[in-house]
XYZ file of C-alpha atoms in Angstrom:
196
model
C 48.693 -1.579 88.254
C 48.429 -5.305 88.749
C 51.161 -7.480 90.221
C 52.771 -8.247 86.833
C 53.180 -4.513 86.091
C 50.597 -4.274 83.321
C 48.142 -1.417 83.391
C 44.363 -2.059 83.635
C 42.727 -1.295 80.286
C 39.814 1.142 80.410
C 36.605 0.213 78.577
C 36.142 1.407 75.016
C 34.753 4.920 74.673
C 31.057 4.969 73.812
C 29.465 7.398 71.357
C 27.712 9.114 74.277
C 30.989 9.609 76.143
C 32.583 11.016 72.987
C 29.646 13.395 72.536
C 29.804 14.604 76.158
C 33.572 15.098 76.007
C 33.306 16.930 72.659
C 30.539 19.233 73.908
C 32.464 20.115 77.057
C 35.750 20.861 75.259
C 34.032 22.860 72.506
C 32.203 24.861 75.170
C 35.471 25.634 76.915
C 37.054 26.678 73.623
C 34.099 28.908 72.736
C 34.174 30.660 76.126
C 37.945 31.166 76.037
C 38.569 28.705 78.849
C 41.430 26.227 78.678
C 41.096 22.698 77.408
C 42.733 21.528 80.633
C 39.717 22.841 82.573
C 37.517 21.075 80.050
C 39.286 17.764 80.623
C 38.818 18.182 84.373
C 35.107 18.937 83.935
C 34.715 15.974 81.571
C 36.417 13.601 84.009
C 33.993 14.768 86.731
C 31.013 14.037 84.451
C 32.244 10.771 82.954
C 32.470 7.901 85.424
C 35.779 6.062 85.298
C 37.494 8.594 83.002
C 40.414 10.594 84.318
C 41.295 14.022 82.959
C 44.363 12.368 81.368
C 42.143 9.818 79.625
C 39.863 12.633 78.432
C 42.878 14.575 77.148
C 44.213 11.520 75.332
C 40.826 10.755 73.754
C 40.370 14.376 72.647
C 43.859 14.891 71.245
C 44.283 11.510 69.564
C 40.800 10.901 68.218
C 38.082 13.535 68.581
C 40.063 16.661 67.678
C 40.808 15.230 64.219
C 37.143 14.514 63.585
C 35.863 17.884 64.840
C 38.049 20.360 62.950
C 35.081 22.407 61.669
C 33.442 22.492 65.100
C 36.691 23.675 66.711
C 36.946 26.517 64.175
C 33.335 27.508 64.914
C 34.001 27.416 68.675
C 37.032 29.693 68.214
C 34.881 32.091 66.174
C 32.401 32.226 69.041
C 35.229 32.951 71.461
C 36.355 35.912 69.347
C 32.776 37.113 68.931
C 32.082 37.227 72.663
C 35.361 38.878 73.689
C 35.834 42.614 74.011
C 38.611 44.883 75.335
C 38.610 46.663 78.748
C 40.468 49.759 79.985
C 43.704 47.837 80.583
C 43.681 46.490 77.057
C 43.251 42.909 78.268
C 40.532 40.724 76.857
C 37.481 39.879 78.897
C 33.956 38.677 78.248
C 31.177 41.242 78.047
C 28.325 40.810 80.459
C 25.961 39.918 77.593
C 28.370 37.256 76.398
C 28.604 35.458 79.735
C 26.435 32.399 79.366
C 26.164 29.178 81.246
C 27.805 26.101 79.848
C 24.411 24.564 79.087
C 23.287 27.673 77.166
C 26.433 27.576 75.040
C 25.890 23.878 74.487
C 22.366 24.608 73.260
C 23.608 27.331 70.912
C 26.356 25.060 69.610
C 23.951 22.168 69.115
C 21.439 24.364 67.271
C 24.106 25.783 64.984
C 25.464 22.300 64.404
C 21.999 20.870 63.762
C 20.961 23.711 61.470
C 23.967 23.589 59.163
C 22.956 23.432 55.481
C 24.074 19.811 55.222
C 22.019 18.849 58.265
C 18.964 20.757 57.001
C 19.271 18.982 53.630
C 19.568 15.626 55.402
C 16.511 16.374 57.557
C 14.499 17.448 54.487
C 15.484 14.255 52.661
C 14.540 12.225 55.720
C 11.148 13.956 55.948
C 10.563 13.342 52.229
C 11.372 9.660 52.734
C 8.964 9.540 55.666
C 6.244 11.159 53.525
C 6.851 8.582 50.792
C 6.706 5.748 53.316
C 3.578 7.267 54.887
C 1.943 7.479 51.461
C 2.902 3.876 50.772
C 1.413 2.748 54.078
C -1.758 4.729 53.360
C -2.058 2.981 49.957
C -1.389 -0.409 51.553
C -4.009 0.323 54.210
C -6.567 1.184 51.510
C -5.699 -2.036 49.658
C -6.086 -4.057 52.847
C -9.477 -2.474 53.512
C -10.557 -3.381 49.965
C -9.344 -6.966 50.489
C -11.222 -7.096 53.797
C -14.400 -6.055 51.978
C -13.770 -8.750 49.343
C -13.216 -11.384 52.041
C -16.412 -10.310 53.799
C -18.318 -10.529 50.510
C -16.864 -13.984 49.781
C -17.825 -15.147 53.272
C -21.401 -13.994 52.660
C -21.449 -15.821 49.284
C -20.017 -18.910 50.971
C -22.712 -18.789 53.661
C -25.381 -18.454 50.961
C -23.937 -21.408 49.019
C -23.776 -23.519 52.187
C -27.432 -22.705 52.892
C -28.420 -23.583 49.292
C -26.421 -26.813 49.532
C -28.245 -27.722 52.743
C -31.599 -27.051 51.065
C -30.561 -29.148 48.057
C -29.509 -32.000 50.367
C -32.862 -31.834 52.153
C -34.689 -31.763 48.800
C -32.585 -34.702 47.580
C -33.388 -36.735 50.687
C -37.067 -35.927 50.290
C -36.917 -36.866 46.587
C -35.059 -40.094 47.384
C -37.614 -40.970 50.013
C -40.456 -40.219 47.610
C -38.773 -42.207 44.830
C -38.319 -45.118 47.197
C -42.031 -45.013 48.109
C -43.033 -44.847 44.432
C -40.734 -47.708 43.667
C -42.151 -49.744 46.493
C -45.734 -48.746 45.672
C -45.165 -49.359 41.958
C -43.917 -52.895 42.473
C -46.823 -53.608 44.822
C -49.332 -52.259 42.300
C -47.590 -54.155 39.505
C -47.853 -57.369 41.495
C -51.530 -56.707 42.289
C -52.399 -55.900 38.688
C -50.522 -58.999 37.446
C -52.434 -61.143 39.893
C -55.733 -59.629 38.672
C -54.813 -60.364 35.047
C -53.876 -63.984 35.811
C -57.119 -64.635 37.648
C-alpha cells in the first residue's frame, strides 16, 4: 500500500498468463487435487501474481469461459479414480501422471475436438487455395519475364538497325553533298565551255 492508502494495481493479465493459469487449474481438477493447490502452483510459475490474484482471475473470469474444459477435466478425474480396500478413493498406479503429461493429454483432446479439426481443415484448404494462387501468379510472372526479355531483344535489334540507318543516312548525305558540289562545278565548267 502507498502512503495515501490506495492499493498498487497489478498489470493486466496477458493471454499467456491466462493460458498457464487455466492449464494448471484444469490439471489440478483432472487429477483430483484442489484448486487452492493449483492457485499456489500458478503463483509460483507466474511472476508478480499471488495465489489470491490467481484465484480471483480464475473465479471471476476464466472459469466462466472454460465451462466445457472444466467438465472434461472432472470426467478425467472420475476416469482415473478407483476404490481401495477402505472404500476411499485413490488414483491407480496407471493413472498417476505428471502434470506435464496431463497437460499434453488435455491439450491434444482440446486441439482435436471436432470444431478444432474442422477449423484446421478449413485453414489448410485456405492455405492450399492461397498456394495455388501464388503458383498461378508465379507462372504469370515468369511469362511476363519472358515477354520483357523478348521485348528487350527486339529493342536491341531496333536500336542496332537505327544505328545502321543513321550511318547510312550520314553516308548518303555526304555522297549527296559531294554530288551537289561536283554537279555545280561540272555545270559551271560546261557553261564556260559553251560560252567560249
